[in-house]
Tab-separated table of C-alpha atoms in Angstrom:
chain	number	residue	atom	x	y	z
A	1	MET	CA	0.000	0.000	0.000
A	2	GLU	CA	1.404	3.409	-0.999
A	3	VAL	CA	2.130	5.804	1.869
A	4	GLU	CA	0.319	9.165	1.710
A	5	PHE	CA	2.781	11.869	2.784
A	6	PRO	CA	1.720	15.272	4.162
A	7	ASP	CA	2.314	18.106	1.680
A	8	ASP	CA	4.702	19.790	4.138
A	9	PHE	CA	7.070	16.831	3.719
A	10	ARG	CA	7.465	17.536	-0.013
A	11	CYS	CA	10.009	19.904	-1.525
A	12	PRO	CA	8.327	22.884	-3.278
A	13	ILE	CA	10.759	22.423	-6.189
A	14	SER	CA	10.870	18.673	-6.823
A	15	LEU	CA	7.545	17.834	-5.103
A	16	GLU	CA	9.310	14.749	-3.710
A	17	VAL	CA	9.499	13.859	-0.021
A	18	MET	CA	12.549	15.613	1.404
A	19	THR	CA	15.458	13.563	2.696
A	20	ASP	CA	17.615	16.523	3.752
A	21	PRO	CA	15.313	19.521	4.412
A	22	VAL	CA	17.033	22.888	4.734
A	23	ILE	CA	15.720	26.368	5.461
A	24	LEU	CA	16.503	29.161	3.019
A	25	SER	CA	16.989	32.721	4.333
A	26	SER	CA	13.464	33.489	3.066
A	27	GLY	CA	12.169	31.124	5.772
A	28	HIS	CA	10.945	28.424	3.345
A	29	THR	CA	12.172	24.822	3.447
A	30	PHE	CA	13.463	22.818	0.470
A	31	ASP	CA	15.290	19.554	-0.088
A	32	ARG	CA	19.009	20.383	-0.048
A	33	ALA	CA	19.751	18.840	-3.448
A	34	SER	CA	16.902	20.719	-5.154
A	35	ILE	CA	17.641	24.155	-3.734
A	36	GLN	CA	21.368	23.698	-4.306
A	37	ARG	CA	20.719	22.991	-7.987
A	38	TRP	CA	18.507	26.099	-8.116
A	39	LEU	CA	21.291	28.248	-6.639
A	40	ASP	CA	24.035	26.630	-8.730
A	41	SER	CA	22.046	27.590	-11.836
A	42	GLY	CA	22.567	31.242	-10.939
A	43	ASN	CA	19.150	31.940	-9.384
A	44	ARG	CA	19.198	34.458	-6.531
A	45	THR	CA	15.534	34.570	-5.617
A	46	CYS	CA	13.433	32.338	-3.379
A	47	PRO	CA	11.555	29.808	-5.570
A	48	VAL	CA	8.415	30.331	-3.458
A	49	THR	CA	8.299	34.071	-2.675
A	50	LYS	CA	10.341	35.230	-5.715
A	51	LEU	CA	12.017	37.754	-3.391
A	52	PRO	CA	15.788	38.404	-3.735
A	53	LEU	CA	18.270	36.388	-1.676
A	54	PRO	CA	21.635	37.496	-0.273
A	55	PRO	CA	24.730	36.831	-2.441
A	56	SER	CA	25.663	33.625	-0.580
A	57	PRO	CA	22.413	32.246	0.893
A	58	SER	CA	22.731	29.973	3.914
A	59	LEU	CA	21.077	26.557	3.894
A	60	ILE	CA	20.109	25.773	7.464
A	61	PRO	CA	19.205	22.183	8.391
A	62	ASN	CA	15.543	21.873	9.400
A	63	HIS	CA	16.073	19.320	12.139
A	64	ALA	CA	12.488	19.397	13.346
A	65	LEU	CA	11.041	18.566	9.934
A	66	ARG	CA	13.694	15.948	9.278
A	67	SER	CA	12.787	14.277	12.565
A	68	LEU	CA	9.080	14.295	11.644
A	69	ILE	CA	9.770	12.771	8.229
A	70	SER	CA	12.089	10.228	9.779
A	71	HIS	CA	9.441	9.110	12.292
A	72	PHE	CA	6.753	9.060	9.597
A	73	THR	CA	8.937	6.951	7.319
A	74	PRO	CA	11.371	4.855	9.363
A	75	ASN	CA	13.296	3.818	6.262
A	76	LEU	CA	14.418	7.422	5.776
A	77	SER	CA	16.061	7.560	9.191
A	78	SER	CA	18.938	5.475	7.899
A	79	LYS	CA	19.907	8.402	5.671
A	80	SER	CA	20.570	10.674	8.648
A	81	PRO	CA	24.274	11.444	8.915
A	82	PRO	CA	25.914	10.197	12.103
A	83	CYS	CA	27.109	12.750	14.631
A	84	SER	CA	30.855	13.116	14.097
A	85	SER	CA	31.733	15.016	17.268
A	86	SER	CA	34.134	13.181	19.497
A	87	SER	CA	32.752	14.904	22.586
A	88	SER	CA	29.316	13.329	21.975
A	89	SER	CA	30.660	9.779	21.775
A	90	SER	CA	29.872	9.231	25.445
A	91	SER	CA	26.693	7.252	25.887
A	92	PHE	CA	25.248	9.493	28.607
A	93	PRO	CA	24.456	12.553	26.443
A	94	ARG	CA	22.824	10.380	23.790
A	95	GLU	CA	20.818	8.440	26.358
A	96	LEU	CA	19.734	11.700	28.003
A	97	VAL	CA	18.509	13.162	24.724
A	98	SER	CA	16.821	9.962	23.547
A	99	SER	CA	14.955	9.602	26.846
A	100	LEU	CA	13.814	13.239	26.990
A	101	SER	CA	10.057	13.523	26.711
A	102	PHE	CA	7.175	15.763	27.719
A	103	PRO	CA	6.474	16.105	30.551
A	104	SER	CA	10.042	15.766	31.743
A	105	ASP	CA	11.530	16.025	35.225
A	106	PRO	CA	13.744	18.700	36.819
A	107	ASP	CA	16.819	16.463	37.010
A	108	SER	CA	16.734	15.647	33.292
A	109	LEU	CA	16.221	19.252	32.222
A	110	ALA	CA	18.911	20.447	34.626
A	111	ALA	CA	21.302	17.917	33.066
A	112	VAL	CA	20.391	19.171	29.582
A	113	LEU	CA	21.020	22.755	30.705
A	114	ARG	CA	24.446	21.873	32.124
A	115	LEU	CA	25.451	20.183	28.882
A	116	VAL	CA	24.179	22.854	26.480
A	117	LYS	CA	26.088	25.453	28.510
A	118	ARG	CA	29.439	23.780	28.050
A	119	SER	CA	29.294	21.643	24.899
A	120	ALA	CA	28.734	22.763	21.317
A	121	ALA	CA	28.612	19.090	20.341
A	122	PHE	CA	25.746	18.469	22.752
A	123	ARG	CA	23.873	21.496	21.417
A	124	ARG	CA	24.119	19.964	17.943
A	125	LEU	CA	22.992	16.648	19.364
A	126	VAL	CA	19.907	18.300	20.875
A	127	ALA	CA	19.069	19.943	17.555
A	128	ASP	CA	19.686	16.809	15.481
A	129	SER	CA	17.615	14.590	17.748
A	130	GLY	CA	14.503	16.753	17.817
A	131	ALA	CA	14.813	17.211	21.606
A	132	THR	CA	14.400	20.955	21.040
A	133	ALA	CA	10.677	20.309	20.618
A	134	VAL	CA	10.492	19.005	24.197
A	135	LEU	CA	12.287	22.097	25.512
A	136	LEU	CA	9.935	24.369	23.581
A	137	ARG	CA	6.843	22.638	24.990
A	138	HIS	CA	8.137	23.082	28.525
A	139	ALA	CA	9.079	26.704	27.815
A	140	ALA	CA	5.494	27.474	26.798
A	141	ALA	CA	3.890	25.588	29.717
A	142	ARG	CA	3.180	27.618	32.855
A	143	VAL	CA	2.029	24.716	35.017
A	144	CYS	CA	5.521	24.020	36.344
A	145	PRO	CA	7.637	27.194	36.654
A	146	ASP	CA	10.835	25.292	37.507
A	147	LEU	CA	10.680	23.199	34.327
A	148	GLN	CA	9.727	26.246	32.291
A	149	GLU	CA	12.719	28.233	33.541
A	150	LEU	CA	15.168	25.370	32.983
A	151	SER	CA	13.908	24.921	29.428
A	152	LEU	CA	14.069	28.629	28.630
A	153	ARG	CA	17.642	28.784	29.880
A	154	ALA	CA	18.576	25.817	27.693
A	155	ILE	CA	16.876	27.355	24.643
A	156	LEU	CA	18.670	30.647	25.253
A	157	HIS	CA	21.996	28.812	25.125
A	158	LEU	CA	20.923	27.105	21.888
A	159	THR	CA	20.355	30.561	20.328
A	160	LEU	CA	23.987	31.450	20.989
A	161	ASP	CA	25.241	28.947	18.393
A	162	GLY	CA	24.969	31.469	15.559
A	163	ASP	CA	22.495	32.741	12.980
A	164	ASP	CA	21.773	29.324	11.497
A	165	ALA	CA	20.749	28.027	14.919
A	166	ARG	CA	18.531	31.063	15.495
A	167	VAL	CA	16.698	30.679	12.193
A	168	ALA	CA	16.245	26.952	12.808
A	169	LEU	CA	14.834	27.567	16.296
A	170	VAL	CA	12.283	30.019	14.927
A	171	ALA	CA	11.289	27.444	12.307
A	172	GLU	CA	10.745	24.922	15.110
A	173	GLY	CA	8.402	27.232	17.050
A	174	ALA	CA	10.672	29.150	19.434
A	175	VAL	CA	8.701	32.376	18.960
A	176	ASP	CA	5.447	30.690	20.015
A	177	ALA	CA	7.125	29.330	23.141
A	178	ALA	CA	8.816	32.605	24.089
A	179	ALA	CA	5.654	34.637	23.471
A	180	ALA	CA	3.675	32.289	25.721
A	181	ALA	CA	6.343	32.555	28.431
A	182	LEU	CA	6.136	36.373	28.437
A	183	ASN	CA	2.895	36.000	30.393
A	184	SER	CA	4.491	33.766	33.024
A	185	GLY	CA	6.266	34.645	36.253
A	186	CYS	CA	9.069	37.179	36.468
A	187	ALA	CA	12.044	34.866	35.895
A	188	ALA	CA	10.455	33.066	32.933
A	189	ALA	CA	9.210	36.319	31.380
A	190	ALA	CA	12.655	37.924	31.548
A	191	LEU	CA	14.260	34.833	30.017
A	192	ALA	CA	11.641	34.799	27.256
A	193	ALA	CA	12.360	38.437	26.417
A	194	THR	CA	16.115	37.737	26.347
A	195	THR	CA	15.509	34.767	24.046
A	196	LEU	CA	13.506	36.959	21.657
A	197	THR	CA	16.364	39.483	21.657
A	198	SER	CA	18.846	36.786	20.677
A	199	LEU	CA	16.555	35.375	17.979
A	200	ALA	CA	15.890	38.869	16.592
A	201	THR	CA	19.546	39.536	15.824
A	202	VAL	CA	18.872	37.713	12.521
A	203	GLU	CA	17.081	39.983	10.046
A	204	VAL	CA	14.558	37.408	8.801
A	205	ASN	CA	13.643	36.598	12.404
A	206	LYS	CA	12.838	40.243	13.147
A	207	CYS	CA	10.045	40.009	10.587
A	208	THR	CA	8.796	36.642	11.865
A	209	ILE	CA	8.747	37.724	15.508
A	210	GLY	CA	7.067	41.022	14.675
A	211	ALA	CA	4.349	39.253	12.695
A	212	HIS	CA	3.590	36.922	15.609
A	213	PRO	CA	0.159	37.822	17.053
A	214	THR	CA	1.314	38.192	20.673
A	215	ALA	CA	5.109	38.637	20.780
A	216	ILE	CA	5.367	42.442	20.628
A	217	ALA	CA	2.154	42.838	22.621
A	218	GLY	CA	3.643	40.581	25.309
A	219	LEU	CA	6.836	42.642	25.425
A	220	ALA	CA	4.784	45.842	25.732
A	221	ALA	CA	2.797	44.329	28.609
A	222	LEU	CA	6.024	43.247	30.308
A	223	LEU	CA	7.351	46.788	29.918
A	224	ARG	CA	4.238	48.163	31.626
A	225	GLU	CA	3.831	45.603	34.384
A	226	GLY	CA	7.195	43.922	34.994
A	227	GLY	CA	9.863	44.605	37.565
A	228	GLY	CA	13.219	46.204	36.849
A	229	ARG	CA	14.848	43.230	35.172
A	230	GLU	CA	11.762	42.327	33.132
A	231	ARG	CA	11.404	45.901	31.873
A	232	ARG	CA	15.071	46.068	30.891
A	233	GLU	CA	14.860	42.816	28.946
A	234	ALA	CA	11.592	43.854	27.262
A	235	ALA	CA	13.079	47.208	26.203
A	236	THR	CA	16.166	45.471	24.816
A	237	ALA	CA	14.021	43.051	22.804
A	238	LEU	CA	11.939	45.922	21.407
A	239	TYR	CA	15.098	47.812	20.478
A	240	GLU	CA	16.351	44.877	18.428
A	241	LEU	CA	12.930	44.303	16.838
A	242	CYS	CA	12.359	47.980	16.002
A	243	LYS	CA	15.402	47.998	13.757
A	244	PHE	CA	12.903	46.454	11.320
A	245	PRO	CA	10.616	49.363	10.232
A	246	GLU	CA	7.275	47.541	10.330
A	247	ASN	CA	7.886	46.551	13.952
A	248	ARG	CA	7.942	50.218	14.973
A	249	ARG	CA	4.301	50.568	13.985
A	250	ARG	CA	3.501	47.287	15.731
A	251	THR	CA	5.187	48.546	18.906
A	252	VAL	CA	3.058	51.699	18.813
A	253	ALA	CA	-0.116	49.674	18.193
A	254	ALA	CA	0.745	47.453	21.185
A	255	GLY	CA	0.627	50.520	23.462
A	256	ALA	CA	4.315	50.454	24.367
A	257	VAL	CA	5.059	54.174	23.898
A	258	PRO	CA	3.723	55.471	27.266
A	259	ALA	CA	5.611	52.735	29.106
A	260	LEU	CA	8.785	53.516	27.155
A	261	VAL	CA	8.530	57.218	28.014
A	262	GLU	CA	7.968	56.417	31.670
A	263	PHE	CA	10.917	53.993	31.682
A	264	ALA	CA	13.106	56.545	29.926
A	265	GLY	CA	12.144	59.088	32.573
A	266	ALA	CA	13.263	56.601	35.216
A	267	GLY	CA	16.733	56.573	33.671
A	268	SER	CA	16.573	53.782	31.087
A	269	GLU	CA	18.682	54.765	28.103
A	270	ARG	CA	17.593	51.581	26.357
A	271	ALA	CA	14.042	52.972	26.403
A	272	VAL	CA	15.391	56.193	24.869
A	273	GLN	CA	16.970	54.130	22.110
A	274	VAL	CA	13.662	52.404	21.359
A	275	LEU	CA	11.878	55.766	21.268
A	276	GLY	CA	14.473	57.049	18.821
A	277	LEU	CA	13.568	54.194	16.479
A	278	VAL	CA	9.805	54.464	17.075
A	279	ALA	CA	9.925	58.192	16.290
A	280	LYS	CA	11.049	57.314	12.761
A	281	CYS	CA	7.493	56.291	11.862
A	282	GLN	CA	4.579	58.712	11.658
A	283	GLU	CA	2.444	56.657	14.032
A	284	GLY	CA	5.222	56.762	16.608
A	285	ARG	CA	5.614	60.539	16.415
A	286	GLN	CA	1.865	61.039	16.719
A	287	GLU	CA	1.707	58.827	19.810
A	288	ILE	CA	4.725	60.440	21.455
A	289	ARG	CA	3.323	63.942	20.946
A	290	LYS	CA	0.262	63.012	22.972
A	291	LEU	CA	2.361	62.469	26.104
A	292	ASP	CA	3.187	65.249	28.550
A	293	GLY	CA	6.767	65.527	29.694
A	294	PHE	CA	8.346	63.646	26.805
A	295	VAL	CA	10.568	66.578	25.771
A	296	ARG	CA	11.617	67.028	29.397
A	297	VAL	CA	12.718	63.400	29.522
A	298	LEU	CA	14.840	63.755	26.392
A	299	THR	CA	16.478	67.009	27.444
A	300	ALA	CA	17.387	65.369	30.752
A	301	VAL	CA	19.206	62.694	28.740
A	302	LEU	CA	21.083	65.440	26.859
A	303	ARG	CA	22.271	66.785	30.205
A	304	VAL	CA	23.410	63.622	31.945
A	305	GLY	CA	23.108	60.685	29.534
A	306	SER	CA	25.823	58.524	28.006
A	307	SER	CA	26.967	59.114	24.428
A	308	ARG	CA	24.577	56.439	23.178
A	309	GLY	CA	21.654	57.919	25.090
A	310	VAL	CA	22.462	61.442	23.861
A	311	GLU	CA	22.668	60.202	20.269
A	312	HIS	CA	19.178	58.676	20.370
A	313	ALA	CA	17.666	61.570	22.345
A	314	LEU	CA	18.905	63.999	19.678
A	315	LEU	CA	17.538	61.735	16.947
A	316	ALA	CA	14.088	61.618	18.548
A	317	LEU	CA	14.021	65.384	19.189
A	318	ASN	CA	14.993	66.072	15.583
A	319	LEU	CA	12.218	63.863	14.274
A	320	LEU	CA	9.632	65.389	16.609
A	321	CYS	CA	10.594	69.058	16.258
A	322	SER	CA	11.364	69.292	12.555
A	323	ASP	CA	7.710	69.512	11.498
A	324	ASN	CA	5.914	70.431	14.713
A	325	LYS	CA	5.982	73.936	16.159
A	326	ASP	CA	4.609	72.988	19.571
A	327	MET	CA	7.285	70.341	20.083
A	328	ALA	CA	10.021	72.740	19.011
A	329	LEU	CA	8.784	75.421	21.432
A	330	GLN	CA	8.702	72.871	24.245
A	331	ALA	CA	12.271	71.879	23.424
A	332	ILE	CA	13.386	75.527	23.500
A	333	LYS	CA	11.639	76.021	26.838
A	334	GLU	CA	13.412	72.978	28.297
A	335	GLY	CA	16.801	74.347	27.208
A	336	ALA	CA	17.474	71.945	24.348
A	337	LEU	CA	19.071	74.660	22.200
A	338	GLU	CA	21.639	75.548	24.858
A	339	LEU	CA	22.323	71.851	25.418
A	340	CYS	CA	23.020	71.351	21.699
A	341	LEU	CA	25.779	73.947	21.497
A	342	PRO	CA	28.497	72.019	23.402
A	343	LEU	CA	27.673	68.941	21.270
A	344	LEU	CA	28.223	70.548	17.857
A	345	GLY	CA	31.803	69.332	17.560
A	346	HIS	CA	31.342	66.042	19.397
A	347	GLU	CA	33.810	63.255	18.534
A	348	ASN	CA	30.833	61.017	17.799
A	349	GLY	CA	29.873	62.156	14.303
A	350	LYS	CA	26.210	61.197	14.686
A	351	ILE	CA	25.896	63.280	17.856
A	352	GLY	CA	27.548	66.296	16.211
A	353	LYS	CA	25.397	66.030	13.094
A	354	ASN	CA	22.135	65.640	14.998
A	355	ALA	CA	23.067	68.473	17.374
A	356	VAL	CA	23.698	70.812	14.401
A	357	THR	CA	20.376	69.849	12.788
A	358	LEU	CA	18.393	70.303	16.015
A	359	ALA	CA	20.073	73.604	16.835
A	360	ARG	CA	19.214	74.985	13.382
A	361	THR	CA	15.599	73.812	13.685
A	362	LEU	CA	15.184	75.412	17.112
A	363	GLN	CA	16.941	78.645	16.089
A	364	LYS	CA	14.644	79.017	13.086
A	365	MET	CA	11.642	78.432	15.316
A	366	GLN	CA	12.934	80.922	17.872
A	367	LEU	CA	13.526	83.585	15.225
A	368	GLY	CA	10.133	82.936	13.652
A	369	CYS	CA	8.372	83.413	16.980
A	370	SER	CA	10.238	86.622	17.773
A	371	VAL	CA	9.277	88.267	14.482
């Protein structure tokens, strides 16, 4: 009797069941041989989306899908390449991974965490075996906080293995797990935000995380309701995500701007950095202008902030004052013009340039009001 394979098991190019599925930078999965032929023929677009690819596209093993295909068709498992790492030759790591299941126990997950911390070979073993799926299920489950925290810590270490590992984790469902954990207790929520930051350092992941229905909303909620550590981690995740333009609008829509302004007023320069990015979109500027005291917060950063904080405060003030008279007058009242003058020749070129632009804007506004 012929086996009926799910469509997801078939390569979009060859339409055959994949034996070595790999993820292209577009986020779509293909059989390695098929996509390699496509690239070797000189094509530099994704066969599915038709969007351009980078000059040397990475082909990232889709371990989760390979494991599913292997379990669905046992005869394909024999094609899996053996693990060549000498450090994984010990039987204990393999036995640990093979016995890992959901629900697990604290001792097993603690052992996994110890090994992923210190062994790149074990991290590859976890990915190759499909054990990541067990960690992700625990990371999303709030019923046992200890297991959730252990799993999140292990996943965070898996993200540190480079961009290929980060893209593969997102393909396996890491964003779903982290987004669910944002609504958990303090320790788990902070770890989830840190995990999203690490995943978002890859450009394609910024888009995927931003498009998730609850990820940015969860970070905004954590920024409003969390403690000091949770707010810092949420702001850092939003900073990384808002480097992708569409995520700035999503951050505004999630209601994060008031919390960012409040956090910036409490001394968080990371929040100032996020606001500098958010102010680049029209929706962000409109939302910021609704809030009392925002200009006062930014001018305070100009007085006492670090170089990085000053750079982003100047950026935000430029964006807000360049086309809005009320904002410019508020900035003049708060002393922003006087604060710009010592920064005009700053060794940091961005600070000097933004200080010159802001000073000119405010001087023009000042002269216009005095006429």
